[in-house]
C-alpha positions as a printed Julia matrix, in Angstrom:
467×3 Matrix{Float64}:
   0.0    0.0     0.0
   1.39   3.43   -1.01
   1.99   5.94    1.73
   2.3    9.72    1.66
   5.98   9.59    2.68
   6.76   6.91    0.08
   5.23   9.09   -2.61
   7.51  11.93   -1.45
  10.62   9.76   -1.43
   9.82   8.38   -4.87
   9.93  11.9    -6.25
  13.34  12.85   -4.82
  15.3   13.2    -1.64
  14.76  16.59   -0.08
  18.56  17.16   -0.23
  18.22  17.38   -3.99
  15.57  20.07   -3.57
  17.85  21.97   -1.17
  20.78  21.81   -3.62
  18.61  23.05   -6.46
  17.27  25.94   -4.41
  20.8   26.92   -3.33
  21.99  26.73   -6.95
  19.2   29.1    -8.02
  20.01  31.46   -5.16
  23.76  31.38   -6.06
  23.37  33.21   -9.36
  24.31  36.52   -7.79
  27.48  34.97   -6.35
  28.4   33.54   -9.75
  27.98  36.95  -11.35
  30.26  38.45   -8.71
  32.86  35.73   -9.34
  32.79  36.45  -13.07
  33.33  40.13  -12.31
  36.19  39.24   -9.97
  37.82  37.1   -12.65
  37.51  40.0   -15.11
  39.1   42.44  -12.64
  41.98  40.05  -11.96
  42.52  39.65  -15.68
  42.61  43.43  -15.97
  45.22  43.58  -13.18
  47.4   41.01  -14.92
  47.03  42.84  -18.23
  48.0   46.16  -16.64
  51.12  44.48  -15.23
  52.08  43.25  -18.7
  51.6   46.72  -20.17
  53.64  48.28  -17.37
  56.48  45.81  -17.94
  56.56  46.5   -21.69
  56.52  50.28  -21.22
  59.29  50.15  -18.59
  61.46  48.07  -20.93
  60.86  50.65  -23.67
  61.96  53.46  -21.35
  65.08  51.53  -20.31
  66.06  50.98  -23.92
  65.8   54.71  -24.65
  67.9   55.49  -21.55
  70.51  53.02  -22.73
  70.74  54.6   -26.18
  70.75  58.15  -24.8
  73.43  57.51  -22.16
  76.59  59.51  -22.97
  78.78  56.79  -21.47
  77.34  53.76  -23.28
  78.21  54.84  -26.82
  75.34  52.6   -27.89
  74.86  54.55  -31.12
  78.55  55.21  -31.69
  80.25  51.97  -30.65
  83.65  51.0   -31.94
  85.21  47.74  -32.97
  88.9   47.32  -32.27
  91.63  45.31  -33.94
  95.18  44.57  -32.85
  97.6   43.53  -35.57
  99.23  41.18  -33.06
  96.81  39.88  -30.42
  99.57  37.86  -28.77
 101.55  41.04  -28.04
  98.91  43.76  -27.54
  95.31  43.15  -26.51
  92.77  45.97  -26.8
  90.35  45.95  -23.86
  88.03  48.85  -24.59
  87.59  51.86  -26.83
  84.39  53.1   -25.17
  85.96  56.47  -24.37
  86.85  57.33  -27.96
  84.61  59.55  -30.05
  86.08  58.87  -33.49
  87.87  56.14  -35.44
  91.66  56.04  -35.14
  94.77  53.97  -35.74
  97.79  53.89  -33.43
 101.25  52.45  -34.08
 102.81  50.7   -31.08
 106.19  49.16  -30.23
 106.58  47.18  -26.99
 110.18  47.21  -25.72
 109.34  45.28  -22.55
 106.37  44.38  -20.4
 106.04  45.18  -16.7
 107.43  42.48  -14.41
 107.0   41.26  -10.85
 110.09  41.8    -8.72
 111.44  38.37   -7.76
 114.42  37.91   -5.44
 116.15  34.58   -4.79
 118.44  33.64   -1.9
 121.53  31.53   -2.3
 121.0   27.78   -2.32
 121.71  26.27    1.11
 121.67  22.85    2.72
 118.41  22.71    4.65
 119.54  20.39    7.43
 122.68  22.41    8.26
 122.79  25.21   10.81
 125.06  27.69    9.03
 122.63  30.57    9.51
 122.37  30.05   13.28
 126.04  30.95   13.59
 125.17  34.51   12.6
 122.75  34.8    15.57
 119.23  36.24   15.65
 118.47  38.68   12.86
 116.35  41.63   11.88
 115.52  43.21    8.52
 113.31  46.02    7.17
 111.33  45.38    4.0
 109.42  47.95    1.96
 106.98  47.14   -0.84
 105.03  49.99   -2.34
 103.89  52.19    0.53
 104.14  49.43    3.17
 107.21  49.02    5.39
 107.67  46.27    7.98
 110.53  45.2    10.26
 110.93  41.46   10.76
 112.86  39.73   13.56
 113.83  36.06   13.5
 115.36  33.84   16.21
 118.01  31.25   15.33
 117.66  28.99   18.36
 114.82  26.95   19.8
 113.94  25.07   22.99
 115.66  21.68   23.12
 112.86  20.23   25.28
 114.95  19.98   28.45
 115.21  23.64   29.42
 118.06  24.51   27.11
 118.32  25.73   23.51
 119.68  24.35   20.27
 120.45  25.94   16.93
 117.7   25.94   14.33
 118.42  24.47   10.93
 118.75  26.62    7.86
 115.38  25.34    6.66
 113.66  26.25    9.94
 115.14  29.77    9.95
 114.28  30.47    6.31
 110.76  29.03    6.72
 110.17  31.22    9.78
 111.33  34.24    7.76
 109.02  33.29    4.85
 106.06  32.87    7.21
 106.6   36.34    8.69
 106.82  37.94    5.24
 103.59  36.25    4.11
 101.82  37.28    7.3
 102.89  40.94    7.24
 102.71  41.47    3.46
  99.58  39.44    2.72
  98.51  40.28   -0.83
 101.69  42.25   -1.53
 104.51  39.69   -1.4
 104.66  35.91   -1.74
 107.52  34.21    0.12
 108.17  30.54   -0.7
 110.83  28.03    0.32
 111.7   25.55   -2.42
 113.5   22.22   -2.21
 115.85  22.4    -5.19
 116.9   18.78   -4.6
 116.84  16.23   -1.8
 118.98  18.33    0.53
 119.18  21.92   -0.7
 116.7   24.76   -0.35
 116.23  28.24   -1.81
 114.04  31.16   -0.69
 111.97  33.16   -3.19
 110.46  36.59   -2.48
 108.05  37.74   -5.2
 106.06  40.96   -5.32
 102.43  40.43   -6.3
 102.13  43.71   -8.17
 104.22  44.61  -11.2
 106.42  47.65  -11.62
 109.32  49.55  -10.12
 107.21  51.26   -7.45
 106.21  47.84   -6.11
 109.74  46.39   -6.0
 110.96  44.62   -2.86
 113.34  46.92   -0.96
 115.52  45.36    1.76
 117.5   47.36    4.32
 118.99  47.27    7.82
 119.53  43.5     7.84
 121.43  41.97   10.78
 122.45  38.52   11.94
 121.12  35.53   10.03
 118.74  37.71    8.02
 121.68  39.72    6.72
 123.28  36.48    5.55
 120.04  35.59    3.72
 119.12  38.96    2.21
 122.54  40.46    1.47
 123.16  37.74   -1.06
 119.8   37.69   -2.88
 119.71  38.0    -6.65
 116.96  39.61   -8.76
 115.45  37.86  -11.76
 114.75  41.24  -13.34
 116.83  44.36  -12.84
 114.9   46.91  -10.82
 115.36  49.48  -13.58
 113.52  47.16  -15.97
 110.48  46.31  -13.87
 108.27  48.88  -15.6
 106.74  48.36  -19.02
 108.35  50.41  -21.79
 106.56  51.09  -25.08
 106.0   53.76  -27.72
 102.76  54.87  -29.35
 103.06  56.92  -32.53
 106.66  57.72  -31.56
 105.87  58.84  -27.99
 107.64  56.77  -25.31
 105.69  55.61  -22.25
 106.73  53.86  -19.06
 104.08  52.2   -16.87
 104.18  49.99  -13.78
 101.34  47.81  -15.06
 100.76  46.01  -18.33
  97.15  47.14  -18.56
  97.34  50.72  -19.81
  94.36  53.06  -19.51
  95.96  56.5   -19.52
  98.28  56.58  -22.51
  95.53  57.22  -25.07
  92.42  58.95  -23.78
  89.47  56.58  -24.11
  91.48  53.49  -25.07
  92.47  50.64  -22.76
  94.94  47.96  -23.82
  97.18  45.3   -22.28
 100.81  44.58  -23.14
 101.4   40.84  -23.36
 104.92  40.54  -24.72
 107.69  42.42  -26.52
 107.19  43.14  -30.2
 109.75  42.48  -32.9
 108.22  45.0   -35.28
 105.81  47.9   -35.15
 102.22  46.8   -34.55
  98.95  48.7   -34.92
  95.8   49.22  -32.86
  92.85  50.1   -35.08
  89.54  51.56  -33.9
  86.64  51.62  -36.37
  82.94  52.37  -36.1
  80.9   49.26  -35.3
  77.9   49.88  -37.53
  76.55  46.36  -37.0
  76.34  46.8   -33.22
  74.9   50.32  -33.5
  72.25  49.12  -35.93
  71.5   46.21  -33.62
  70.97  48.62  -30.71
  68.49  50.61  -32.79
  66.75  47.37  -33.76
  66.43  46.58  -30.05
  64.78  49.98  -29.55
  62.35  49.26  -32.39
  61.56  45.85  -30.92
  60.88  47.36  -27.51
  58.47  49.87  -29.05
  56.72  47.12  -31.0
  56.42  45.09  -27.81
  54.54  48.0   -26.21
  52.33  48.34  -29.28
  51.59  44.61  -29.49
  51.02  44.23  -25.74
  48.45  47.03  -25.77
  46.74  45.81  -28.95
  46.38  42.27  -27.61
  44.69  43.58  -24.46
  42.47  46.32  -25.91
  41.09  44.63  -29.06
  37.4   44.15  -29.82
  35.96  41.78  -32.41
  32.73  43.3   -33.8
  31.62  39.95  -35.21
  31.99  37.84  -32.09
  31.91  40.49  -29.39
  35.16  39.17  -27.93
  37.38  41.85  -26.43
  40.58  42.29  -24.51
  40.62  42.83  -20.74
  41.67  46.48  -21.1
  39.36  47.37  -23.98
  37.38  49.66  -21.74
  40.42  51.68  -20.62
  40.72  54.49  -23.15
  43.96  55.83  -21.68
  45.65  52.5   -22.45
  44.18  52.28  -25.95
  45.35  55.79  -26.75
  48.99  55.3   -25.7
  50.07  53.4   -28.82
  48.56  56.04  -31.09
  50.07  58.89  -29.06
  53.54  57.33  -29.2
  53.31  56.84  -32.97
  52.17  60.41  -33.52
  55.05  61.71  -31.4
  57.52  59.52  -33.27
  56.61  61.31  -36.5
  57.63  64.71  -35.1
  60.91  66.45  -35.9
  63.52  67.5   -33.36
  63.31  71.21  -32.59
  65.81  73.43  -34.35
  66.39  71.12  -37.31
  66.12  72.23  -40.92
  65.94  70.42  -44.22
  68.97  68.21  -44.59
  69.34  67.59  -40.84
  68.56  64.25  -39.24
  65.56  65.51  -37.31
  63.0   62.7   -37.74
  63.06  58.93  -37.53
  62.21  58.78  -41.22
  65.47  60.64  -41.9
  67.35  57.56  -40.75
  65.09  55.08  -42.55
  62.63  54.22  -39.76
  58.87  54.23  -40.52
  55.62  52.54  -39.44
  53.35  49.83  -40.82
  49.59  50.45  -41.0
  49.08  48.51  -37.77
  51.52  50.79  -35.92
  54.51  48.45  -36.07
  57.8   50.34  -36.25
  60.32  49.08  -38.8
  63.55  49.88  -40.63
  62.32  50.82  -44.09
  65.67  51.86  -45.53
  68.59  49.91  -44.06
  71.15  51.64  -46.28
  69.98  55.07  -45.14
  70.31  54.03  -41.5
  73.81  52.64  -41.99
  74.87  55.78  -43.85
  73.63  57.96  -40.99
  75.39  55.83  -38.37
  78.64  55.87  -40.31
  78.75  59.49  -41.5
  76.59  61.43  -39.03
  76.59  59.52  -35.72
  76.37  62.71  -33.65
  73.07  63.64  -35.29
  71.72  60.13  -34.79
  72.65  60.35  -31.12
  70.93  63.75  -30.84
  67.8   62.22  -32.33
  67.69  59.84  -29.37
  69.07  62.06  -26.61
  68.07  65.7   -27.2
  65.28  66.84  -24.88
  63.23  68.07  -27.84
  63.78  64.93  -29.92
  60.79  62.72  -30.72
  62.4   59.79  -28.89
  62.77  61.73  -25.65
  59.21  63.03  -25.99
  58.05  59.42  -26.39
  59.98  58.53  -23.26
  58.27  61.35  -21.36
  54.88  60.05  -22.51
  55.78  56.55  -21.39
  56.98  57.8   -18.0
  53.65  59.54  -17.4
  52.22  56.02  -17.31
  54.87  54.23  -15.23
  55.89  56.84  -12.66
  54.87  56.24   -9.04
  51.75  58.41   -9.26
  51.21  57.91  -12.97
  48.33  56.68  -15.07
  49.03  52.97  -14.6
  49.31  53.37  -10.83
  45.89  55.05  -10.74
  44.34  52.35  -12.92
  45.91  49.57  -10.86
  44.71  51.17   -7.65
  41.17  51.34   -9.02
  41.25  47.69  -10.09
  42.72  46.63   -6.74
  39.93  48.44   -4.89
  37.35  46.75   -7.11
  38.93  43.34   -6.45
  38.86  44.01   -2.71
  35.18  45.03   -2.81
  34.24  41.98   -4.88
  36.12  39.67   -2.51
  34.13  41.08    0.4
  30.81  40.85   -1.46
  31.51  37.24   -2.45
  32.45  36.41    1.12
  29.21  38.0     2.32
  27.2   36.17   -0.35
  28.78  32.83    0.61
  27.83  33.42    4.23
  24.26  34.21    3.16
  24.1   31.07    0.99
  25.36  28.92    3.84
  22.61  30.28    6.1
  20.06  29.95    3.3
  21.0   26.29    2.77
  20.59  25.51    6.46
  17.25  27.32    6.5
  15.96  25.3     3.54
  17.16  22.08    5.09
  15.29  22.98    8.31
  12.12  23.65    6.32
  12.34  20.28    4.59
  13.06  18.56    7.89
   9.91  20.11    9.35
   7.98  19.05    6.25
   9.32  15.54    6.67
   8.06  15.48   10.27
   4.64  16.69    9.15
   4.52  13.94    6.56
   5.41  11.34    9.16
   2.69  12.64   11.51
   0.18  12.67    8.64
   1.15   9.12    7.73
   0.6    7.99   11.3
  -2.88   9.57   11.38
  -3.68   8.03    7.98
  -2.62   4.6     9.17
  -4.79   4.99   12.3
  -7.88   5.86   10.24
  -7.3    2.96    7.87
  -6.91   0.53   10.75
 -10.13   1.8    12.38
 -12.1    1.34    9.17
 -10.65  -2.1     8.75
 -11.74  -3.13   12.28
 -15.37  -1.9    11.67
 -15.65  -4.03    8.59
 -15.56  -7.1    10.78
């Protein structure tokens, strides 16, 4: 026999009804979540635009820097790389060629003691010693004992090896980084002390004075591998003779750094030429950075009239307008220029596609400008009134601390915060709503059970009367 409660259960569990009611009531929450997703996508898109614009600004700063020579770089060539190595020509402002002869390179001062038998005690016979050593602007006085404790309260003479090793240890300790003192075993029984300056040149030679006792015996008889008068490098450039304490030379030719590696047997040359390939590559990097800004903005502000699809920043006019504003500024001429000057980007072969993409239209024209008129090309990128610097100023109005992007990001962040709070509030409401609906269905279930009981009682009564 069917019952009221069985009819209810055949239809569905009340939990299904509760879930369906909550789902219907959750539509507002879902709309808020969609809005939150949109705002977060906007925030991510603004970050991408900011990154692209900042990279564009950095590239302009790099090209406009007076120390980078990004638009006037040089390539260098040494006719004998094994004798003269060119390190940098970044300080030069024009091509040049220099003739160089290397008479000698700068040397480290190395002094060697006489060879002695290590196990003997010859040095101890000269008693304790003292010596003053000067290297560069450092002077130290070293004292060495020649006897040691014999273990029974007395003393015994130290061996030559012990005395010379003690002297070497003191030198290394006092002149750390300036002098290297080493004791070598020349064969099974003989030793030799080496004192070597760690900086080249006459001014850094090892000067020994005031030696007494055993140290006088060691130092008075030292020999030098290189005569002190020949410790400095000696070379000529274009007939002018130079003497330097180091082999890396930065002050002989203003703007040029080079290193002397060995003596030359004939006159060599150091050639500095304009590096058009690198300069052109730097301009290409600038173009790419601009195009990255243009493409980043286009991808995030597009709208498809057929499908209705649009980018996350399509509604932000200030972002949409930046690409156009930069292109319009790029077409301007530098103030004060006249016909024949390099005042516009088009004067060096740079133009735009219809979609706003910057490109090198005339590569030959650009190379000619870089080779023949590099100062004007540099002015086009560095002068305050140049189109490039005006573009940089426009870009900075977006990326500065209180700029346009900061204001937009702040607005989006506030919107995200509000939506988070509204969603949290809505979820709390839905949780309470679900419990309320479950309570209602529980009460309904109780009513059905009570009704069923009454129904069963009536049926039973009627059944009993029939008999």
